[in-house]
Every structure is written in C-alpha cells, then in structure tokens.
XYZ file of C-alpha atoms in Angstrom:
730
model
C -61.784 -65.315 -36.531
C -58.250 -67.102 -38.095
C -55.093 -67.608 -35.744
C -53.175 -64.251 -37.097
C -57.094 -62.479 -35.219
C -56.547 -63.795 -33.204
C -52.812 -63.001 -31.935
C -53.422 -59.682 -33.446
C -56.272 -59.400 -30.813
C -53.743 -59.943 -27.829
C -51.154 -58.108 -29.516
C -53.878 -54.781 -28.673
C -55.604 -56.507 -25.346
C -52.358 -56.333 -24.211
C -50.599 -53.527 -25.921
C -47.697 -56.148 -27.239
C -46.445 -55.769 -30.527
C -47.480 -58.348 -32.360
C -43.924 -59.521 -33.669
C -43.189 -61.433 -30.332
C -47.088 -61.642 -29.629
C -46.604 -64.102 -32.840
C -42.857 -65.650 -31.673
C -44.684 -66.317 -27.975
C -47.583 -68.784 -28.839
C -45.395 -70.481 -31.632
C -43.078 -71.776 -28.891
C -45.850 -72.179 -26.793
C -47.088 -74.032 -29.169
C -44.148 -76.577 -29.374
C -43.894 -77.183 -26.369
C -41.376 -74.564 -24.632
C -43.184 -73.885 -21.016
C -43.233 -70.053 -19.351
C -40.276 -69.907 -17.527
C -37.786 -71.084 -20.178
C -39.376 -68.622 -22.968
C -39.270 -66.115 -20.520
C -35.618 -66.205 -19.665
C -34.190 -67.836 -22.435
C -36.083 -66.669 -25.933
C -36.010 -63.196 -25.270
C -35.037 -61.969 -28.351
C -38.087 -62.764 -29.864
C -39.975 -61.283 -27.062
C -39.302 -58.369 -26.582
C -37.692 -59.572 -22.758
C -41.482 -60.177 -22.277
C -42.133 -60.759 -18.214
C -43.356 -64.588 -17.623
C -46.443 -62.013 -15.806
C -46.803 -60.875 -18.830
C -46.299 -64.021 -20.843
C -48.997 -65.859 -18.970
C -51.140 -63.156 -19.975
C -50.533 -63.961 -23.394
C -51.080 -68.169 -22.835
C -54.364 -67.520 -21.245
C -56.167 -65.105 -23.276
C -54.770 -68.130 -26.253
C -56.989 -70.642 -24.871
C -59.643 -67.968 -23.590
C -59.273 -66.907 -27.705
C -60.122 -70.418 -28.793
C -62.337 -71.623 -27.073
C -64.509 -69.000 -27.846
C -63.615 -69.698 -31.612
C -64.306 -73.616 -30.977
C -67.795 -72.203 -28.800
C -68.866 -70.053 -32.080
C -67.943 -73.383 -34.595
C -70.461 -75.435 -32.611
C -73.136 -72.881 -31.483
C -72.956 -72.014 -35.357
C -73.933 -75.510 -36.669
C -76.327 -76.398 -33.610
C -78.819 -73.830 -35.160
C -77.916 -74.439 -38.194
C -79.139 -78.437 -37.899
C -82.242 -76.628 -36.141
C -82.359 -75.191 -39.752
C -82.398 -71.588 -37.582
C -79.530 -70.150 -38.726
C -79.503 -66.638 -40.232
C -77.364 -64.762 -42.187
C -77.386 -62.052 -39.675
C -77.454 -64.509 -37.334
C -73.889 -66.313 -38.270
C -72.808 -62.120 -38.982
C -74.290 -61.813 -34.646
C -72.518 -64.463 -33.502
C -68.818 -64.231 -35.248
C -68.715 -61.200 -34.439
C -69.548 -61.323 -31.168
C -65.773 -61.344 -27.698
C -66.916 -62.432 -25.187
C -68.435 -66.235 -24.446
C -71.181 -64.145 -22.718
C -72.273 -63.347 -25.809
C -71.814 -66.382 -27.564
C -73.806 -67.611 -25.288
C -77.250 -65.096 -24.930
C -77.159 -65.345 -28.540
C -77.354 -68.829 -28.352
C -80.394 -68.916 -25.408
C -83.261 -68.773 -27.815
C -82.261 -72.209 -30.004
C -80.547 -73.807 -27.571
C -82.437 -77.104 -26.165
C -84.580 -76.861 -23.273
C -86.586 -78.964 -20.901
C -90.351 -78.600 -20.772
C -91.225 -74.527 -19.687
C -94.243 -73.142 -19.871
C -92.994 -71.129 -23.003
C -92.733 -74.709 -24.653
C -95.623 -76.555 -23.648
C -97.588 -73.340 -25.197
C -96.300 -74.497 -28.380
C -97.113 -77.710 -28.156
C -100.224 -76.388 -28.302
C -100.162 -74.073 -31.162
C -99.864 -70.505 -30.093
C -96.782 -69.404 -31.714
C -98.759 -67.919 -34.328
C -100.168 -66.030 -32.060
C -97.039 -64.816 -29.874
C -95.648 -63.722 -33.254
C -99.080 -60.879 -33.913
C -98.606 -60.033 -30.554
C -94.866 -59.006 -31.004
C -95.043 -58.733 -34.630
C -98.454 -56.845 -35.470
C -99.273 -54.262 -32.723
C -102.890 -53.449 -34.685
C -104.829 -50.865 -33.686
C -107.668 -52.403 -35.057
C -109.357 -55.026 -34.204
C -110.848 -57.683 -31.188
C -107.669 -59.624 -29.589
C -110.448 -62.297 -27.925
C -112.234 -62.431 -31.211
C -108.710 -63.129 -32.792
C -107.889 -65.278 -29.144
C -110.527 -67.056 -30.208
C -110.060 -68.811 -32.626
C -106.587 -70.831 -31.254
C -109.037 -72.870 -29.036
C -108.771 -76.777 -28.324
C -110.077 -78.026 -25.962
C -108.215 -81.584 -26.598
C -105.017 -79.481 -26.468
C -105.828 -77.614 -22.967
C -106.973 -74.261 -24.655
C -110.416 -73.805 -23.001
C -111.317 -70.153 -23.913
C -109.534 -67.007 -25.699
C -108.073 -66.981 -21.732
C -106.223 -69.420 -22.300
C -104.908 -69.218 -25.568
C -104.057 -66.023 -24.762
C -102.449 -66.942 -20.758
C -100.419 -69.315 -23.273
C -98.852 -67.064 -26.309
C -98.099 -64.624 -22.911
C -95.842 -66.835 -21.759
C -94.699 -67.784 -25.320
C -92.992 -63.138 -25.452
C -92.271 -63.281 -22.293
C -89.244 -66.198 -23.107
C -88.545 -65.383 -26.460
C -88.299 -61.038 -25.115
C -86.678 -62.146 -21.526
C -83.564 -64.029 -23.827
C -83.671 -61.702 -26.211
C -79.255 -61.593 -26.264
C -80.326 -56.714 -26.275
C -82.826 -56.940 -23.633
C -79.573 -59.340 -21.663
C -76.637 -57.394 -22.032
C -79.018 -54.661 -20.800
C -79.842 -56.049 -17.924
C -76.857 -57.228 -16.827
C -75.188 -53.996 -17.361
C -78.205 -52.356 -15.461
C -78.581 -55.291 -12.763
C -74.285 -54.347 -11.585
C -74.430 -50.491 -12.082
C -77.563 -50.290 -10.071
C -77.892 -53.145 -8.381
C -77.927 -53.066 -4.147
C -76.967 -56.318 -2.034
C -79.278 -56.299 0.643
C -78.122 -58.432 3.850
C -80.430 -59.763 6.920
C -79.745 -61.162 9.889
C -81.321 -65.574 9.727
C -85.227 -65.171 11.421
C -84.214 -67.853 14.400
C -81.800 -66.422 17.120
C -79.675 -69.501 17.365
C -78.645 -69.747 14.047
C -77.079 -66.137 14.079
C -73.219 -66.176 14.210
C -71.328 -63.013 16.115
C -68.696 -62.437 13.380
C -72.146 -61.300 11.051
C -73.514 -58.358 13.279
C -72.462 -56.584 11.386
C -74.351 -57.516 8.052
C -77.809 -58.443 10.059
C -78.370 -55.449 8.357
C -76.823 -53.894 5.272
C -76.704 -52.742 1.914
C -74.895 -51.467 -0.897
C -74.722 -50.686 -3.785
C -73.071 -53.566 -6.109
C -70.547 -51.898 -7.891
C -68.719 -49.918 -4.758
C -68.074 -53.257 -2.832
C -64.605 -54.603 -2.299
C -64.121 -58.708 -3.322
C -63.315 -59.505 0.907
C -67.482 -58.711 1.134
C -68.500 -60.274 -1.149
C -66.541 -63.121 0.202
C -67.775 -62.675 3.980
C -71.406 -61.880 2.799
C -71.013 -65.593 0.997
C -70.117 -66.567 3.677
C -72.061 -65.824 6.183
C -74.493 -66.954 3.568
C -72.992 -70.474 3.160
C -73.258 -71.386 6.767
C -76.499 -69.949 6.880
C -76.038 -67.268 9.212
C -77.823 -64.461 6.438
C -80.165 -63.965 3.992
C -79.061 -61.759 0.598
C -81.054 -60.449 -1.773
C -80.321 -58.612 -4.825
C -82.653 -54.970 -5.478
C -82.684 -52.851 -8.600
C -84.852 -50.241 -9.926
C -87.406 -52.156 -11.348
C -89.277 -50.132 -13.050
C -86.257 -47.935 -15.076
C -85.728 -51.325 -16.517
C -88.416 -52.256 -17.589
C -89.873 -49.487 -19.494
C -85.727 -49.846 -21.730
C -87.504 -53.704 -22.563
C -91.538 -52.415 -23.772
C -89.319 -49.691 -25.586
C -87.701 -52.213 -27.905
C -90.609 -54.813 -27.894
C -93.963 -51.790 -27.899
C -94.211 -49.603 -31.013
C -97.786 -48.907 -30.687
C -99.310 -48.027 -27.608
C -102.216 -47.710 -28.590
C -102.060 -50.758 -29.836
C -104.304 -54.308 -29.493
C -101.635 -56.185 -28.444
C -100.074 -53.626 -25.734
C -101.516 -54.626 -22.361
C -101.154 -57.841 -23.269
C -97.137 -57.697 -24.158
C -96.746 -55.388 -20.516
C -98.070 -58.737 -18.554
C -96.243 -61.136 -20.898
C -92.933 -58.599 -20.556
C -93.787 -57.635 -16.654
C -94.499 -61.694 -15.841
C -90.642 -62.698 -18.421
C -89.061 -59.678 -15.659
C -90.472 -60.824 -12.791
C -90.007 -65.191 -13.353
C -87.438 -65.182 -15.469
C -85.145 -62.565 -16.446
C -84.839 -61.096 -12.693
C -83.618 -65.038 -10.818
C -81.168 -65.514 -13.839
C -79.357 -61.852 -13.883
C -79.831 -62.042 -9.447
C -77.788 -65.152 -9.498
C -75.205 -63.753 -12.792
C -74.880 -61.277 -10.934
C -73.845 -63.295 -7.814
C -71.733 -65.249 -9.293
C -69.920 -62.303 -11.160
C -68.818 -60.452 -7.884
C -67.907 -63.671 -6.790
C -65.989 -64.646 -9.619
C -64.439 -61.539 -9.061
C -63.885 -61.610 -5.368
C -62.017 -65.087 -6.112
C -59.605 -63.366 -8.849
C -58.702 -61.132 -6.503
C -58.448 -63.042 -3.313
C -56.689 -65.519 -5.340
C -54.265 -62.783 -6.859
C -53.608 -62.480 -2.389
C -53.364 -65.156 -1.639
C -50.461 -66.253 -4.941
C -48.408 -62.355 -4.263
C -48.273 -63.678 -0.219
C -47.307 -66.981 -1.247
C -44.119 -66.184 -3.611
C -43.170 -63.539 -1.110
C -43.551 -66.435 2.084
C -41.057 -68.891 -0.951
C -38.896 -65.597 -1.653
C -37.840 -65.163 2.351
C -33.966 -65.253 3.384
C -33.180 -68.940 4.365
C -30.270 -69.188 6.759
C -28.098 -70.997 5.687
C -24.370 -72.684 7.555
C -27.587 -73.166 10.817
C -27.810 -76.254 12.950
C -30.721 -75.749 13.606
C -33.111 -77.285 16.951
C -36.581 -76.882 15.751
C -39.601 -77.777 18.021
C -43.427 -78.045 17.258
C -45.346 -77.162 19.863
C -48.135 -79.209 21.914
C -49.430 -79.717 25.716
C -50.756 -83.489 26.716
C -48.727 -84.752 23.931
C -45.412 -82.820 24.195
C -44.093 -80.101 22.468
C -42.025 -82.531 19.078
C -38.226 -81.798 18.953
C -36.029 -82.340 15.535
C -32.728 -81.118 15.093
C -31.155 -80.829 11.430
C -27.761 -80.029 10.030
C -27.116 -77.218 8.397
C -28.493 -79.372 4.768
C -31.592 -80.135 6.264
C -30.292 -83.997 7.912
C -32.321 -85.368 10.733
C -29.486 -86.102 13.566
C -31.929 -86.388 16.546
C -35.768 -86.165 17.238
C -37.178 -85.931 20.789
C -40.246 -85.333 22.887
C -40.274 -82.846 25.821
C -43.473 -81.979 27.917
C -43.243 -78.383 29.455
C -46.634 -77.370 29.921
C -49.371 -78.607 31.814
C -50.539 -81.368 32.584
C -47.728 -83.042 32.964
C -44.853 -80.000 33.172
C -41.721 -81.796 33.326
C -39.770 -78.476 32.385
C -36.854 -79.831 34.043
C -37.201 -82.614 32.387
C -37.423 -80.196 29.408
C -34.980 -77.848 29.292
C -31.784 -80.977 31.220
C -33.123 -82.948 26.703
C -32.994 -79.615 25.544
C -29.867 -78.689 26.818
C -28.009 -82.279 25.899
C -29.501 -81.344 21.669
C -27.717 -78.268 21.846
C -24.307 -79.433 23.138
C -23.893 -82.668 21.516
C -24.825 -81.085 18.025
C -24.082 -77.724 18.060
C -27.208 -76.254 17.899
C -27.557 -72.048 16.897
C -30.935 -71.365 16.545
C -34.484 -72.590 17.679
C -37.104 -71.906 15.444
C -41.057 -72.608 16.678
C -43.607 -73.722 14.991
C -46.481 -70.653 15.623
C -49.614 -73.229 16.299
C -50.577 -74.553 20.364
C -48.119 -73.711 22.825
C -46.236 -71.765 20.599
C -46.204 -68.923 22.300
C -46.055 -70.972 25.968
C -42.954 -73.003 24.482
C -41.782 -69.022 23.167
C -41.603 -68.348 26.808
C -39.709 -72.111 27.448
C -37.136 -71.155 25.047
C -36.397 -67.742 26.266
C -35.564 -68.331 29.782
C -33.661 -71.571 28.598
C -31.784 -69.317 26.498
C -31.004 -66.757 29.145
C -30.207 -69.567 31.812
C -27.837 -71.293 28.395
C -24.338 -69.950 27.518
C -24.578 -71.000 24.468
C -24.741 -67.668 23.138
C -28.740 -68.996 21.697
C -32.082 -67.135 19.629
C -35.090 -67.669 18.212
C -36.741 -67.919 15.535
C -40.882 -68.318 15.582
C -41.916 -69.909 12.200
C -45.098 -69.835 10.612
C -46.216 -73.959 10.837
C -49.097 -73.239 8.171
C -49.206 -77.226 6.364
C -46.212 -79.058 8.151
C -49.941 -81.887 9.731
C -50.655 -82.137 5.994
C -46.616 -82.836 5.240
C -45.883 -84.960 7.991
C -49.038 -86.803 7.290
C -48.243 -86.843 3.602
C -46.939 -89.578 1.814
C -44.129 -87.384 0.480
C -43.469 -86.842 4.686
C -43.766 -91.713 4.887
C -40.914 -91.695 2.409
C -39.090 -89.356 3.565
C -39.178 -90.077 6.866
C -40.697 -94.050 6.986
C -39.735 -94.462 10.501
C -40.757 -91.541 12.202
C -44.000 -90.304 13.312
C -45.836 -88.239 11.776
C -46.070 -85.853 14.825
C -42.014 -85.597 14.471
C -42.016 -84.731 10.504
C -43.686 -81.866 11.660
C -40.739 -80.993 13.636
C -38.238 -81.500 11.103
C -40.341 -79.076 8.795
C -40.167 -76.528 11.071
C -36.213 -77.101 11.161
C -36.462 -76.742 7.702
C -37.850 -73.776 6.662
C -35.571 -71.369 8.660
C -32.743 -73.080 6.235
C -34.190 -72.760 3.028
C -38.723 -71.895 2.043
C -38.918 -72.355 -0.360
C -36.932 -75.922 -0.720
C -39.882 -77.130 2.236
C -42.222 -75.697 1.290
C -42.379 -76.815 -1.737
C -43.597 -80.113 -0.312
C -46.412 -78.782 0.642
C -50.552 -78.359 -1.154
C -49.412 -74.398 -2.038
C -53.514 -74.515 -0.526
C -52.392 -75.832 3.108
C -50.071 -72.500 3.715
C -52.546 -69.442 5.280
C -51.345 -66.741 3.825
C -54.388 -65.953 1.925
C -57.838 -64.646 2.229
C -61.178 -66.078 2.788
C -58.632 -69.226 0.929
C -61.263 -72.154 1.915
C -64.446 -70.297 0.207
C -63.343 -70.526 -3.297
C -62.641 -71.450 -6.680
C -60.110 -74.448 -4.921
C -59.396 -75.833 -9.219
C -58.898 -72.344 -10.250
C -56.590 -71.430 -7.016
C -54.765 -74.466 -7.350
C -53.964 -73.853 -10.691
C -52.772 -69.985 -9.794
C -50.678 -71.725 -6.916
C -48.592 -74.265 -8.867
C -47.682 -71.426 -11.499
C -46.531 -69.398 -8.639
C -44.730 -72.259 -6.582
C -43.322 -73.132 -10.287
C -42.272 -68.839 -10.777
C -39.868 -69.160 -7.574
C -38.144 -72.441 -7.745
C -37.396 -71.806 -11.349
C -35.861 -68.100 -10.749
C -34.316 -68.886 -7.201
C -33.287 -72.050 -9.319
C -32.313 -76.412 -7.585
C -29.007 -77.537 -6.325
C -29.834 -80.441 -9.153
C -27.607 -82.773 -6.337
C -29.469 -81.823 -2.984
C -33.443 -81.057 -4.479
C -35.764 -82.826 -3.464
C -38.742 -84.563 -6.328
C -41.151 -82.371 -4.311
C -38.611 -79.638 -5.557
C -37.176 -80.820 -8.483
C -41.224 -81.646 -9.579
C -41.568 -77.575 -10.120
C -38.398 -77.142 -12.632
C -40.113 -75.757 -15.870
C -40.217 -79.360 -18.071
C -40.054 -81.826 -15.376
C -42.514 -83.716 -14.654
C -43.550 -85.841 -10.326
C -42.223 -89.100 -12.648
C -39.362 -87.306 -14.158
C -37.917 -85.869 -10.447
C -38.097 -89.365 -8.969
C -36.914 -91.253 -11.287
C -33.530 -88.081 -10.762
C -33.509 -88.463 -7.935
C -33.774 -92.088 -7.814
C -30.701 -91.616 -10.853
C -29.115 -89.916 -8.236
C -28.987 -92.299 -5.683
C -28.232 -95.227 -7.034
C -24.980 -93.169 -9.452
C -23.439 -90.817 -7.289
C -23.472 -86.903 -7.545
C -24.380 -85.310 -11.023
C -21.159 -84.333 -12.619
C -22.612 -81.997 -15.712
C -25.568 -80.962 -16.578
C -25.430 -82.751 -19.789
C -25.636 -86.196 -17.620
C -29.689 -84.966 -16.599
C -30.120 -87.286 -19.860
C -29.193 -90.652 -19.703
C -32.383 -89.677 -17.321
C -35.434 -92.104 -17.676
C -37.829 -90.975 -19.412
C -35.985 -87.314 -19.453
C -35.744 -86.669 -23.561
C -34.582 -83.978 -25.061
C -37.416 -81.227 -24.601
C -37.367 -81.606 -21.242
C -33.542 -81.445 -20.979
C -33.865 -78.110 -23.109
C -36.819 -77.075 -21.004
C -34.872 -78.156 -17.550
C -31.342 -78.059 -18.079
C -30.409 -73.934 -17.583
C -32.465 -73.237 -13.698
C -30.622 -76.746 -12.123
C -27.428 -75.974 -10.358
C -23.803 -78.100 -9.711
C -20.996 -76.428 -8.580
C -18.378 -79.506 -11.034
C -14.495 -78.735 -12.264
C -17.203 -81.125 -15.201
C -19.214 -78.473 -15.763
C -18.342 -75.314 -13.470
C -20.805 -72.571 -16.315
C -23.245 -74.916 -14.583
C -23.405 -73.179 -11.646
C -25.055 -70.489 -13.215
C -27.634 -69.812 -15.430
C -26.569 -70.146 -18.165
C -27.416 -72.091 -20.421
C -25.548 -75.393 -22.007
C -27.655 -73.887 -25.400
C -25.952 -70.305 -24.708
C -22.308 -72.294 -23.581
C -20.324 -71.682 -26.157
C -20.895 -67.718 -26.145
C -20.307 -67.867 -22.232
C -16.651 -69.015 -23.574
C -16.489 -66.785 -26.195
C -16.433 -64.260 -23.327
C -14.997 -65.646 -20.452
C -11.449 -66.374 -23.495
C -11.844 -62.533 -24.163
C -11.743 -61.803 -21.064
C -8.558 -63.428 -20.494
C -10.245 -66.103 -18.329
C -11.604 -69.606 -18.438
C -15.166 -70.885 -17.020
C -13.396 -73.085 -14.050
C -12.409 -69.523 -12.676
C -15.875 -69.441 -12.235
C -15.759 -72.008 -8.841
C -12.689 -69.538 -7.575
C -13.931 -66.348 -4.955
C -10.394 -64.614 -5.685
C -10.737 -65.131 -9.421
C -14.502 -64.284 -9.247
C -13.503 -61.030 -7.739
C -10.567 -60.689 -11.006
C -13.813 -61.585 -13.024
C -15.844 -59.672 -12.013
C -13.674 -56.441 -11.960
C -13.292 -57.075 -15.780
C -16.582 -57.798 -17.577
C -17.470 -53.329 -15.717
C -16.137 -52.981 -18.934
C -17.783 -55.236 -21.542
C -19.674 -53.242 -23.800
C -23.003 -55.466 -24.456
C -23.807 -54.424 -27.387
C -20.560 -54.093 -29.571
C -19.539 -57.531 -27.634
C -22.914 -58.932 -29.075
C -21.786 -57.851 -32.527
C -18.871 -59.127 -32.495
C -20.495 -63.108 -31.262
C -23.186 -62.655 -33.588
C -25.275 -62.756 -29.029
C -28.642 -61.304 -28.902
C -27.578 -58.286 -26.986
C -30.687 -59.700 -23.629
C -28.930 -63.329 -24.407
C -25.507 -61.996 -23.659
C -26.516 -59.322 -21.042
C -27.912 -61.540 -18.677
C -24.723 -64.251 -19.061
C -22.603 -61.228 -18.398
C -24.660 -61.078 -15.192
C -24.390 -64.580 -14.650
C -20.407 -64.535 -14.587
C -21.021 -61.357 -12.101
C -22.492 -63.518 -9.439
C -21.718 -67.412 -10.034
C -23.348 -69.577 -7.771
C -25.762 -66.479 -6.504
C -29.440 -67.406 -4.544
C -31.568 -64.464 -4.917
C -32.942 -64.170 -1.764
C -30.008 -63.744 0.181
C -30.284 -60.234 -0.861
C -33.879 -59.642 1.030
C -34.175 -59.154 4.931
C -34.070 -61.821 6.938
C -35.862 -63.829 9.529
C -36.437 -62.024 13.331
C -34.822 -63.749 15.681
C -34.895 -63.278 20.188
C -33.749 -64.792 22.536
C -36.633 -62.873 25.234
C -40.088 -62.528 24.991
C -43.205 -60.540 25.120
C -46.945 -61.195 25.759
C -48.800 -58.823 25.442
C -49.651 -57.169 28.747
C -45.639 -55.777 28.172
C -47.113 -54.236 25.682
C -48.111 -49.998 25.200
C -49.594 -47.879 23.538
C -46.976 -46.072 22.072
C -44.235 -48.796 22.367
C -42.196 -49.441 19.501
C -41.045 -52.992 18.676
C -39.897 -55.034 15.137
C -42.226 -57.836 13.750
C -41.870 -59.712 10.890
C -45.441 -60.001 8.767
C -46.924 -62.659 8.439
C -50.390 -62.278 5.697
C -51.937 -59.527 4.111
C -54.988 -58.623 3.169
C -56.801 -56.139 1.657
C -57.799 -54.586 4.924
C -54.066 -54.317 6.401
C -51.033 -56.427 6.923
C -50.980 -58.764 10.507
C -47.595 -58.411 12.300
C -45.761 -60.835 14.901
C -44.236 -58.850 17.084
C -43.215 -61.949 19.433
C -46.501 -62.158 22.063
C -49.098 -65.005 21.229
C -51.477 -62.676 18.740
C -50.193 -60.649 15.146
C -51.155 -57.698 15.895
C -53.182 -55.647 12.868
C -51.714 -52.980 10.676
C -55.016 -51.264 9.200
C -53.969 -50.028 6.570
C -55.003 -46.223 7.073
C -52.352 -45.975 9.640
C -49.519 -47.441 7.021
C -48.564 -44.317 5.292
C -49.427 -40.610 6.541
C -50.150 -40.193 2.812
C -52.816 -42.207 0.970
C -52.252 -46.417 0.493
C -54.581 -47.165 -2.848
C -53.496 -51.118 -1.405
C -51.207 -52.630 1.056
C -49.134 -54.406 -0.535
C -47.634 -51.507 -2.242
C -46.244 -51.585 1.390
C -45.359 -54.713 2.938
C -45.093 -58.241 2.416
C -45.212 -61.193 3.814
C -41.668 -61.564 5.372
C -40.263 -57.885 5.863
C -39.260 -57.319 8.833
C -40.741 -53.850 9.852
C -41.265 -51.304 13.013
C -44.607 -50.968 14.009
C -45.735 -48.811 16.744
C -48.471 -49.971 19.066
C -51.651 -47.979 19.400
C -54.281 -49.904 21.260
C -53.992 -53.608 23.269
C -57.402 -54.766 23.974
C -56.180 -58.047 25.950
C -60.120 -58.936 26.937
C -60.454 -59.295 22.511
C -57.130 -60.523 22.079
C -56.701 -56.971 19.701
C -53.138 -55.262 18.524
C -53.804 -52.018 17.065
C -49.315 -50.840 15.171
C -49.505 -48.412 13.501
C -46.218 -47.515 10.105
C -46.609 -44.511 10.986
C -43.296 -43.378 13.388
C -42.483 -40.273 14.421
C -39.367 -38.816 15.536
C -41.215 -37.915 18.715
C -42.361 -42.221 19.732
C -40.769 -44.124 22.133
C -37.354 -45.891 21.105
C -37.349 -50.060 20.129
C -38.328 -51.709 23.155
C-alpha cells in the first residue's frame, strides 16, 4: 500500500477528510507534537481534537508497520523459492497483521515438528496424494508401501501413512482460511469455563464466584476477564475454553474432503481430527485468551486514563496556607505546612494514636503551627490511620477558634514520590516519610502540579491496574498527563522540572535546563527568553512556547495561550479595539476589553487581518480571559469540620461525598467515614446507564442516599436516586 493509500484508508476508517489526514501526517512526520498540532494548526486539521489526531497517529504507525511486515514476509517466502503470484497478492491485500502472519505461517522457519520429521523421511508426496488425489479406486496400503524406507525409520505402510497424516494435519491447520474460520468460531461460539483449584488450601474466598462458572466469550465484560486472569495467576482458578467442536470440524472437512468415497477419506478425517486437537485448538485457545485479555486491558487502560484525567483536572485551591498530615500509628503522623505557593514552611511529627497516644502534645503542636503560619485548611491522607486522624483533627477544629476546615485527599503514590530521586532532589534534608506529608498538602493547592511528580501507574484510580500490560498502560497514561498539562498551561517561572517535562516538545533534560537557567538568571521576562536555555532549539521553542505562561510587562501576551507566531495578529486585534497588550495585565481594562470583544465579527475580522478563522477564534477567546485556569470552573473539594463513622450512618440518610474511583460496575465515593461507599451502576439513575463514566467522574462532588450499611464486611451501599421524600442531608 502506498503512502497515499494509507492516508485514504485512515480517512475512511475515521471519517476524516483526506486533506486533513494528509496535513496531519505531514505535520507528524515533521516532528510536531499532538498537543501543538491540535491547538495551533487548526486551519489545516479542520479543528480536529487531540483524540482524533492521536487516533490518526496510532493508525499511521500500525499501517506503516503492516506494510513493512508484508515486505519482510514476501522477501522471506521468495528466498525460499515458494512465492507465487496468488500468494503475493493475498499478502499485499491483507488488512491486518494477523492476516499476514496466517499467510506466512506455513512458510515460517520452524523448530522440529512431527510434520518436519515426516518430510525429512520423504513422506510429503504421499501427504499431497491424500490432499490432492482423492481417488475412489486403489489400495492405500499398496500406495503407502512405495514410501517404506527402513533407513529413515519408515518400516511399514502404516508408518508411512502416519507420517503423511502428520504433514496433512499441519498443512490443514496452518491454512489461513481455516485459522480465520476457527478464530471467528472460538470468539463467537466459545465459552470460558472456570473451576476452583483442586487443593483446598489454594482456594481464595474472593474467587468463589468462579469456582464453577461458565460464560460465552462474546458476552464477557472486561472486569470479569481480568478477575479470572488474576485468579488463575494466583493458582486459585483453572480456566479452559470450550466450544462446539463438531461444527468447526465439519466446516474444515468441507474445505479439504471433496469426495466422501475417496480412498484417502478416512486418512484425511484422522489427520484433520488429530490436527484440530493437537495443533489448532491449543493455538486458538491461546489466541482467544490473548485477544480477550488485550480487549479487557484496552478497556481497563481507558478507564484508568479517564479517571486519571479527571483527577488531574480537579479544581486547585489557591491562596491557602495548608497543613498536610500523612497519618500513621506506631511511627507517628507526619506534618508539613506549606504557603499558598507550595513552599515548605515547617514540619513536625505527632503521636495522637496508639501505642503512644500523646494526644495533648499533638493538639499543642498542631495549634502552634496553625497560629504561627496562619493555616487555613488541613489535608489528611486517606491511608492507614486516616479516619483516626480525621477524628483527632475534627475534635481539634471544634475546640479551636481559627475557623479551620479539613479535606481528605487521596495519598496514592505519595510514598513513591517520597522515595524517588525527584523527592530527594527537592527536599534532600527531609526524612522520606515527611516528604509524603508535603505532597499531601500540595495536592489540595494544585493536584496537577503535584501529581505529575509521581509515576502515573502509582496513582490508584484504575481497574486491575497491576494485572495489565505495564508498558501500554504507562504509554497511555503519559499521553494523558501530557494532554492535561498542555490543556491547562504551565507557569514558566514556578513550574518544577517534572511539570515542564510534560509540556509539548520539552524533554526531561531540557526541563532541568530551564529550571537551572531560571535559578541562575532569575525569572523569565518573556517567552523569547527560552531561546537562551541550553539545548532548547527552534523546534522545541515552537512546540512549547504557547503552553508556557508568564505574567510580565515585557511580554504581556504570555499570560495567554496565544502562540508567539500569532502575536502580530493578536496585537492587530487589540489595536482595532483601541486596546494594547499591556491592558491584559489590568483587571479593570480586561473587563472593558471583554465588553468590546462581544461585538467582534470573527469571520469579517479574519478577512481583514488575513488570518484563519479557527486561530482568530482562539485569540479572541484568550483575550477575553487572560490568565484563565480552565480547572477553576470545576467544582472544588468537600471541606469538612466534623467527622462521621459507619455507626453514624443509617439507610435513607442523604450525604455529600467525593467520587474517588469509577469502574465498570459503579463508583466509589468518600462520604467522610472510614470506608468509601459504592454506588452500583443500577443506583446511578432511574433510567438505563450504559456506563458509570457517563454519569460521574473522579473528583465529582455528589449527593447520595445511604441504602445499606454492612459494618461486619465494611461495605456501604449508596444511591444517586434521591427523591423529594428522602431525608435531607445529614
């Protein structure tokens, strides 16, 4: 397939205009990043979003790899002297890698098999007689006797027939059409059956639902596939694929047995049955399980990425002095106080819980820190001793006169950050455990800036995240973080190297160089100053500049996402409106500018300024809201001053909570007690819900009704189906 053919195929598959796909492919080949293309090349992309552009990027990579594989396969078969025009055309016409590999399978160099041994004994001609000369007359024993050769361990006619059957079995079961038919049959008609481990001590209660279980493969939901895989890997389950064999065997026979009266019919039947049981079924079972797992992993990775995006995009809480607590029992609860910019002000360790129970001392330490630093809010990590610490903080707030509130934050990954090179570089003199408290405090102020310091896989918002392909998971999550960072924008003068490394075009090395340059030379006064940073060349500047923000008189447009390449257009717009770039730094003048922009006719203005309509629309939007953080428009966290426990809950009670995780069967919500409650998908709406993700997202604040409390098992069932007759919020 030619490059143009690939472009046209992508265009058809994704329903995108060929001209737009052509432009995007050219931009990608020039080394442009997806965020840059999506934001700053809308005229040639047709304003396609990142999701579509990434799909084009992925399909382009797959189809180019497919063409390379076709060339390699054709070359290999040709070198063997077995390439026919028909086979070449079939390979060139294949639309997937699987089809190419099926066509190549009979010619792929193999280790020793029963069929290769039979060929070495000179039995291939007899095998071809079985397949091609299905005569109705003759004696197969006499025909087979012609191939007896004791020196090659073919002592009898039956030995010759057995070897020939091995060759036939391999030929039939490696036939591309047979494998495609079998693959379809297994996936559409197959059943996955599970049983518990035979040894009682290997059985695990969490998998008892699968001790005698079966389900049609085509209907299996992703989370069930991953649960079964995990049970199998732990030795708690045995898994097999069953299918209606006779239907498939009959179809295979129909392709190779042309005459039921042929003298080789019985031999062919034996060969096909043997090949089916010995070769095809094990291969198809492996393929089917692999395809099931891949499909489930794709879904799980998508769930993780969606949840991660929602977590990263939570509204920041600005202008607050925060006291963060990383709870603990024996080793104490670690405390860190940070100012509104995230700068560390103080640290401490308190022991309000058993075994020490130095509660009075803990209250005194917290009180001193609150008074000295003007703390506005306390954040508590949701790990070990979280609820005990919450009770302590709630009582402290009740007895104090500081007007404090507290928030429970997800501490997933805090320990990973604490022990990381990044954590050591940022706080070389702090104990590992105290670094976690700093992270917990900062997560409230700016979740995105803090969470980018942690390997995305360590942030617990996934579904069976440790059981799926870690390389694919990591790649997808990296792209998710990159998308969020570039959507929000980054303050060039305060961002960490970790945050800068996710900006389009900026590598980890360049990110460190930016921070070092900033520390040595002071804050950047303009985006153009980036070009003085070592190893930051013109291409990197082009890709990154628009996503970096500065508040500066020297470069007032840098407070917006307007790219430097469009400064002349933005300045022309401002001049036509009787304004100037410097006005963007004055709230009063921005208000006046916003009124003027209401009446702007973008289409007419684009013709006057010879600028593209999409770019001009983005410029007008940016001028209307300079310095805007898109996350600020989202709901903030739930601030609390008192605490609940499971014993305080009763069916019918209505409470507010924060969505912590969204999975296929529902959502887990923190309602301020020691366990998160579950809203099952059936309790999300009075109407049918296709997916929980269509209703809630990580970070959402929701009102829920308690429908069941199981204290013994630590389970809380919640519902979003709240009616006017239900009790008010408790």
